[in-house]
Tab-separated table of C-alpha atoms and ligand atoms in Angstrom:
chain	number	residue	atom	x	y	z
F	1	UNK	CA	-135.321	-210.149	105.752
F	2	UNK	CA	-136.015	-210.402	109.691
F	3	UNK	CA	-134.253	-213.375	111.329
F	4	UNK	CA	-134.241	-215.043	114.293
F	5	UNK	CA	-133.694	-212.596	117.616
F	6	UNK	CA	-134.500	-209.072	115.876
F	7	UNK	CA	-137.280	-207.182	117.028
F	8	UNK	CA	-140.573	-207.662	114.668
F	9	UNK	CA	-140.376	-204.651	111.725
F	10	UNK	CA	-142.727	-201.993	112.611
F	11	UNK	CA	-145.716	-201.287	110.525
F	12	UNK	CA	-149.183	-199.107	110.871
F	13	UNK	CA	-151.842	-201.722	108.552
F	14	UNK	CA	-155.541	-202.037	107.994
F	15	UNK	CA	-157.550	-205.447	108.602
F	16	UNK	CA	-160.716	-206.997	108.964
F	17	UNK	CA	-160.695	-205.888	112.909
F	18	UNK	CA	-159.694	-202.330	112.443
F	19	UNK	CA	-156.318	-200.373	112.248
F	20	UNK	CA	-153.119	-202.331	113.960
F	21	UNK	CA	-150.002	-201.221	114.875
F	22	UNK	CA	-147.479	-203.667	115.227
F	23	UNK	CA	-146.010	-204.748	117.337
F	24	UNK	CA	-147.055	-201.902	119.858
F	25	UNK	CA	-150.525	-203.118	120.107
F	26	UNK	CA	-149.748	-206.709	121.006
F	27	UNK	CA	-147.147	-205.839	123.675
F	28	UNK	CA	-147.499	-208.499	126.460
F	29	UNK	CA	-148.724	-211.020	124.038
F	30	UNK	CA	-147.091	-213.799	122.005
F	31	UNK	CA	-148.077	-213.281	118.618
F	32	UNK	CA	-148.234	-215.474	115.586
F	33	UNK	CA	-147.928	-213.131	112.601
F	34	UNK	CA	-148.900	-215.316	109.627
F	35	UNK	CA	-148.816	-214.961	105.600
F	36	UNK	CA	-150.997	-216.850	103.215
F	37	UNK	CA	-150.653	-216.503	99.313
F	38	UNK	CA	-154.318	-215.772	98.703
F	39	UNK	CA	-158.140	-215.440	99.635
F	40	UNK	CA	-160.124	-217.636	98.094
F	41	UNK	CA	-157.957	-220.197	97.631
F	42	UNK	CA	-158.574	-223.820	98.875
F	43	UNK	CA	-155.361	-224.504	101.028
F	44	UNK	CA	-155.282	-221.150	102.545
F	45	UNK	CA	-159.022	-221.802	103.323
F	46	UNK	CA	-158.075	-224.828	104.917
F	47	UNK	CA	-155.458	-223.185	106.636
F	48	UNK	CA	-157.895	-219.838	107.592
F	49	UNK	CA	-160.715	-223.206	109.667
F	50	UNK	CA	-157.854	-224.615	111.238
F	51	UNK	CA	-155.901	-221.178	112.670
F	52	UNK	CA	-159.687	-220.363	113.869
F	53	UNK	CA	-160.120	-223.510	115.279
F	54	UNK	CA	-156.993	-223.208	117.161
F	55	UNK	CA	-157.257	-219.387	118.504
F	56	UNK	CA	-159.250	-220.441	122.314
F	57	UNK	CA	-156.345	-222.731	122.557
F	58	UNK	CA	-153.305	-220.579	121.941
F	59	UNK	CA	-155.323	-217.886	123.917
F	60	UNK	CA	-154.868	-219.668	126.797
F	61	UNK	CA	-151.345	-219.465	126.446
F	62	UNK	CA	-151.418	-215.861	125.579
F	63	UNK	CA	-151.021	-215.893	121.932
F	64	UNK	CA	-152.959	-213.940	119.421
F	65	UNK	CA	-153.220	-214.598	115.786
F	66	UNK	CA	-152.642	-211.896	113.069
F	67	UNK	CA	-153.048	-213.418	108.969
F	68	UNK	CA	-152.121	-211.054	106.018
F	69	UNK	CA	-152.215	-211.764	102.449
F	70	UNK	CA	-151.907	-209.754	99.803
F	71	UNK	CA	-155.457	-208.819	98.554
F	72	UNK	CA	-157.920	-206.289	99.830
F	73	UNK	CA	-159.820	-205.608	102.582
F	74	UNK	CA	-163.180	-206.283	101.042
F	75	UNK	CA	-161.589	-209.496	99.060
F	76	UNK	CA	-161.067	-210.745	102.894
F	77	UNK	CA	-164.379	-209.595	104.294
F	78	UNK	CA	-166.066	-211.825	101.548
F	79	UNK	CA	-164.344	-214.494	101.929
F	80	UNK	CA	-164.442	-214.835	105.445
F	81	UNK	CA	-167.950	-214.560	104.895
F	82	UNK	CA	-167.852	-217.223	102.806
F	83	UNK	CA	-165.849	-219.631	105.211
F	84	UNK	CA	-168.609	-218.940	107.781
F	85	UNK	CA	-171.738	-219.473	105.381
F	86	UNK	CA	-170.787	-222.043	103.118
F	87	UNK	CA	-167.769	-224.199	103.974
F	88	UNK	CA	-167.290	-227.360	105.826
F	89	UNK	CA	-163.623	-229.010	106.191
F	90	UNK	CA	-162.541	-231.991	108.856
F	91	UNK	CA	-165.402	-231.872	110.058
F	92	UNK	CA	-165.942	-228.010	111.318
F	93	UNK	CA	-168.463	-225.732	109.790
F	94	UNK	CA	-169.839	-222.256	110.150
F	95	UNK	CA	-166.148	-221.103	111.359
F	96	UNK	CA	-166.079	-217.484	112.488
F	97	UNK	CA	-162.774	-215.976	111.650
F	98	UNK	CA	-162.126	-213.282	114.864
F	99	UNK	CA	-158.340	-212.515	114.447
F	100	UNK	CA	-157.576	-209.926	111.980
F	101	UNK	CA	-156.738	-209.988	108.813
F	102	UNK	CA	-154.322	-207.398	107.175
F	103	UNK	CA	-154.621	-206.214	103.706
F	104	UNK	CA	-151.152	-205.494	102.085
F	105	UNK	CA	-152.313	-204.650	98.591
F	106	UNK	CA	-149.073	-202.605	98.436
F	107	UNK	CA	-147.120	-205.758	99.965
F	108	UNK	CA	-145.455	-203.159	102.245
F	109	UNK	CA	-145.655	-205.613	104.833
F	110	UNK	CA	-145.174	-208.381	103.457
F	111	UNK	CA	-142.128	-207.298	102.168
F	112	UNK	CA	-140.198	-206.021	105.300
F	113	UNK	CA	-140.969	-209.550	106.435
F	114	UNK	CA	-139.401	-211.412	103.202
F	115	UNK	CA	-142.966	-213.092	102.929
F	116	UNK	CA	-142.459	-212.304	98.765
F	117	UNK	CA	-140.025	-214.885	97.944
F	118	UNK	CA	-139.812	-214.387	94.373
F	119	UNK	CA	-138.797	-217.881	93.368
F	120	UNK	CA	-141.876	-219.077	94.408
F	121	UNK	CA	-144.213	-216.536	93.385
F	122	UNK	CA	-143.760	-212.830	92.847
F	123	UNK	CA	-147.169	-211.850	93.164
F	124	UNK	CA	-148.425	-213.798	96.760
F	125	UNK	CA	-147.012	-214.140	99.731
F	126	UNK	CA	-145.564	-217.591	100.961
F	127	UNK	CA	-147.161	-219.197	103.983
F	128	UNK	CA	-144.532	-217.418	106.691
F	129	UNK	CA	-145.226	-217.860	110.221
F	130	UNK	CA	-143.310	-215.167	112.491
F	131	UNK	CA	-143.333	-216.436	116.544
F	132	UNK	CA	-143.166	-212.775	118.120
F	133	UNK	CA	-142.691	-212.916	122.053
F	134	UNK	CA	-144.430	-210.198	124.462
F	135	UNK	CA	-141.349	-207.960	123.715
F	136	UNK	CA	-142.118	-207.907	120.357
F	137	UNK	CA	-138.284	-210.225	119.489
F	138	UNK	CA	-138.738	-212.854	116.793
F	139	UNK	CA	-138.763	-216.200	118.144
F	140	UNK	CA	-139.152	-218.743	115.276
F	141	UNK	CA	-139.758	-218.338	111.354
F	142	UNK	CA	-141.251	-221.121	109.400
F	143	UNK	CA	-141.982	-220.809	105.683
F	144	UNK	CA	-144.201	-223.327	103.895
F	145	UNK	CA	-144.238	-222.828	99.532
F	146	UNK	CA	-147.849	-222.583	98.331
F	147	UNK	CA	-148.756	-226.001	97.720
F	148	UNK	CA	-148.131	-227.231	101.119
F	149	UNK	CA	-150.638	-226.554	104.002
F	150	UNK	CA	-149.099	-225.754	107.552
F	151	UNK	CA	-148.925	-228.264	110.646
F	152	UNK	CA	-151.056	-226.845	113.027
F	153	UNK	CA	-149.845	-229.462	115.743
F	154	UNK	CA	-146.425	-227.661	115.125
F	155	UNK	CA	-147.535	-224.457	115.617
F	156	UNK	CA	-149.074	-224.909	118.650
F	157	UNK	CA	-146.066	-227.138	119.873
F	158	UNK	CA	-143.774	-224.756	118.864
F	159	UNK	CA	-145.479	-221.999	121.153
F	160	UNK	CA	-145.783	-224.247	123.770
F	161	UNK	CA	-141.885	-224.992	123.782
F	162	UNK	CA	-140.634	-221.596	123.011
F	163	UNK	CA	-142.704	-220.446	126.259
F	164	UNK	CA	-141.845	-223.404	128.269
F	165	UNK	CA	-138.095	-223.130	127.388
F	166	UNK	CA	-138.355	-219.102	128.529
F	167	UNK	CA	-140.208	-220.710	131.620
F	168	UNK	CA	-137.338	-223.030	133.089
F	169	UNK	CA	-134.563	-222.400	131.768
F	170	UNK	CA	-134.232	-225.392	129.389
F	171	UNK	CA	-133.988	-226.480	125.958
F	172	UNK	CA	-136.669	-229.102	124.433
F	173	UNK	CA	-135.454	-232.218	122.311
F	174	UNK	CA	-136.837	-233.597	119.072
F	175	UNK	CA	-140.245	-233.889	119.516
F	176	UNK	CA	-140.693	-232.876	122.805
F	177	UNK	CA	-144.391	-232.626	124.319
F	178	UNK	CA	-145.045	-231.616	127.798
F	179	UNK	CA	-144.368	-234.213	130.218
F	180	UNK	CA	-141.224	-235.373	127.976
F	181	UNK	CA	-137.620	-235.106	129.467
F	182	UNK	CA	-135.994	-231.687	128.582
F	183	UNK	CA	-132.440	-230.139	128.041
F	184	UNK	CA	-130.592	-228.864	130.849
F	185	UNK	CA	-127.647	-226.321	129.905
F	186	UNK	CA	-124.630	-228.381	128.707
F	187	UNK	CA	-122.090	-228.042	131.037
F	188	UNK	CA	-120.051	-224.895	130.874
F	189	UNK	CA	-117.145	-226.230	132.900
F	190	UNK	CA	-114.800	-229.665	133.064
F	191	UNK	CA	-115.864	-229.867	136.592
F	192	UNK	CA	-119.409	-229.742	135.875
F	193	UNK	CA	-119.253	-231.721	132.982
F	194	UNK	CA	-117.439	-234.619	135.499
F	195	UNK	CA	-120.383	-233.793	138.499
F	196	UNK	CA	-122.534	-234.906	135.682
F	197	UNK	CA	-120.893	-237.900	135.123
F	198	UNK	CA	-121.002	-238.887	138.186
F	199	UNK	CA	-124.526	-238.829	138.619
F	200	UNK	CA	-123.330	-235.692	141.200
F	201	UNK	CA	-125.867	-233.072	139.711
F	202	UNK	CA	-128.889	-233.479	141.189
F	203	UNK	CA	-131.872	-235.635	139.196
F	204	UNK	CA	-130.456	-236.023	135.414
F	205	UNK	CA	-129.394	-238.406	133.097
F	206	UNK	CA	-126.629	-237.728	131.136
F	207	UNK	CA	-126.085	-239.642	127.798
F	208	UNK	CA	-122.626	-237.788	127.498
F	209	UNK	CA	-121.469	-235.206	129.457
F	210	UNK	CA	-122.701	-232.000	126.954
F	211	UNK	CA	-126.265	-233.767	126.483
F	212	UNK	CA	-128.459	-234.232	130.023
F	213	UNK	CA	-132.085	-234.035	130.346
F	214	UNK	CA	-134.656	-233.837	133.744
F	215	UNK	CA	-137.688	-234.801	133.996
F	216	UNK	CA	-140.034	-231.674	133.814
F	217	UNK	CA	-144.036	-232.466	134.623
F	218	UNK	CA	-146.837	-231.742	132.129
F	219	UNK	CA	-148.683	-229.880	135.330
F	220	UNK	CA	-145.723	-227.896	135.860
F	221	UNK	CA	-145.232	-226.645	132.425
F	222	UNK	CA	-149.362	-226.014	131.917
F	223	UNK	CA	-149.030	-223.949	135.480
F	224	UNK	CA	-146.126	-222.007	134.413
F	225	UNK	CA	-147.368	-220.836	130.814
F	226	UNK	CA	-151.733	-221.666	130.780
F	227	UNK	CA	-153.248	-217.704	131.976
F	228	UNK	CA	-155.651	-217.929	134.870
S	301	BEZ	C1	-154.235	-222.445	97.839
S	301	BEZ	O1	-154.334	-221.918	98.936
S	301	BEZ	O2	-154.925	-223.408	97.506
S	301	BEZ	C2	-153.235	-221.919	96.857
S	301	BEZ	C3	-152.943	-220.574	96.834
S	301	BEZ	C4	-152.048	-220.086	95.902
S	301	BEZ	C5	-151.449	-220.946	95.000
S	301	BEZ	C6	-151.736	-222.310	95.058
S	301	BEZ	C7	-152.630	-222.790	95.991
């Protein structure tokens, strides 16, 4: 099962937007490489409106979408179809899905990503979501079971802060949005560590001496990680 910091398994896959190779053809790109248990299916369907709702948004903080499930190519092509034509959810209808869709009817994929967890179900894949940086490392994993639809806010925020933390060298607390305080490096030294203290550091506050945050401004982090 890929963890945190390996590089994204390798595969060669068919989807609703032609042949992909992965991670090759996303080089440059965050990518968020997503499972869902099964088309036609009301959560995933949920799920399929809201990714598509959020796509513009991550675009413009270079990150593409890729879903996979385990059914076929023409079981995804009709129900995207069907999405577009017939269903309305939170208010959004006629949704065209435009990020591809794998088909892993031979769960190859899905299985070098440990997105068959057989506890849960043997037969679909759980709702994984792989955070693959421009190098094509793994950045964060989440895994949802079936009956629980993802956070989309999270997603997004969790983009946002992996890029922003690349960006300025920092770490982001609980919760953190842009414009909230973030992490510097704890102090790797006693004599840092008592700088710190005594307020000798430059612009921090330090609640102990191994936990100091900055400010850091929204505009700054939007320039440093929004392209164009
Ligand atoms: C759903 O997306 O609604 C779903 C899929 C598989 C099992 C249970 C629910």
């Amino acid at each position: 099962m890929p963890r945190i910091g390996d590089a994204a398994p390798e595969f060669t896959a068919i989807s609703t937007q032609g042949t992909i190779n992965f991670p090759q053809d996303y080089q440059g790109s965050w990518v968020i490489l997503f499972s869902h248990p099964a088309d036609f299916t009301p959560v995933c369907t949920s799920e399929f409106m809201t990714f598509a709702s959020i796509e513009e948004k991550l675009a413009e903080v270079n990150t593409k979408l890729v879903g996979l499930s385990i059914d076929g190519l023409y079981s995804h092509i009709a129900w995207l179809r069907t999405i577009k034509e017939k269903v309305t959810f939170n208010g959004m209808s006629n949704v065209e899905v435009k990020f591809p869709l794998i088909e892993d009817i031979t769960m190859e994929v899905a299985s070098k990503y440990g997105m068959i967890q057989p506890g849960e179900s043997s037969t679909k894949a759980v709702r994984a979501v792989f955070f693959i940086d421009p190098k094509g490392m793994i950045r964060t994993i989440l895994y949802y079971p079936l009956s629980v639809g993802r956070n989309f806010d999270e997603i997004y925020r969790t983009v946002v802060a992996l890029q922003t933390a690349d960006a300025f060298s920092i770490a982001t607390p609980a919760d953190w949005r842009p414009g909230s305080d973030v992490i510097v490096p704890t102090a790797g030294s006693c004599g840092v560590a008592k700088a710190r203290m005594d307020g000798d550091e430059g612009e921090m506050t330090c609640h102990d001496w191994f936990f100091c945050t900055k400010k850091l401004d929204e505009a700054e982090v939007w320039k440093a990680i929004k392209k164009n």
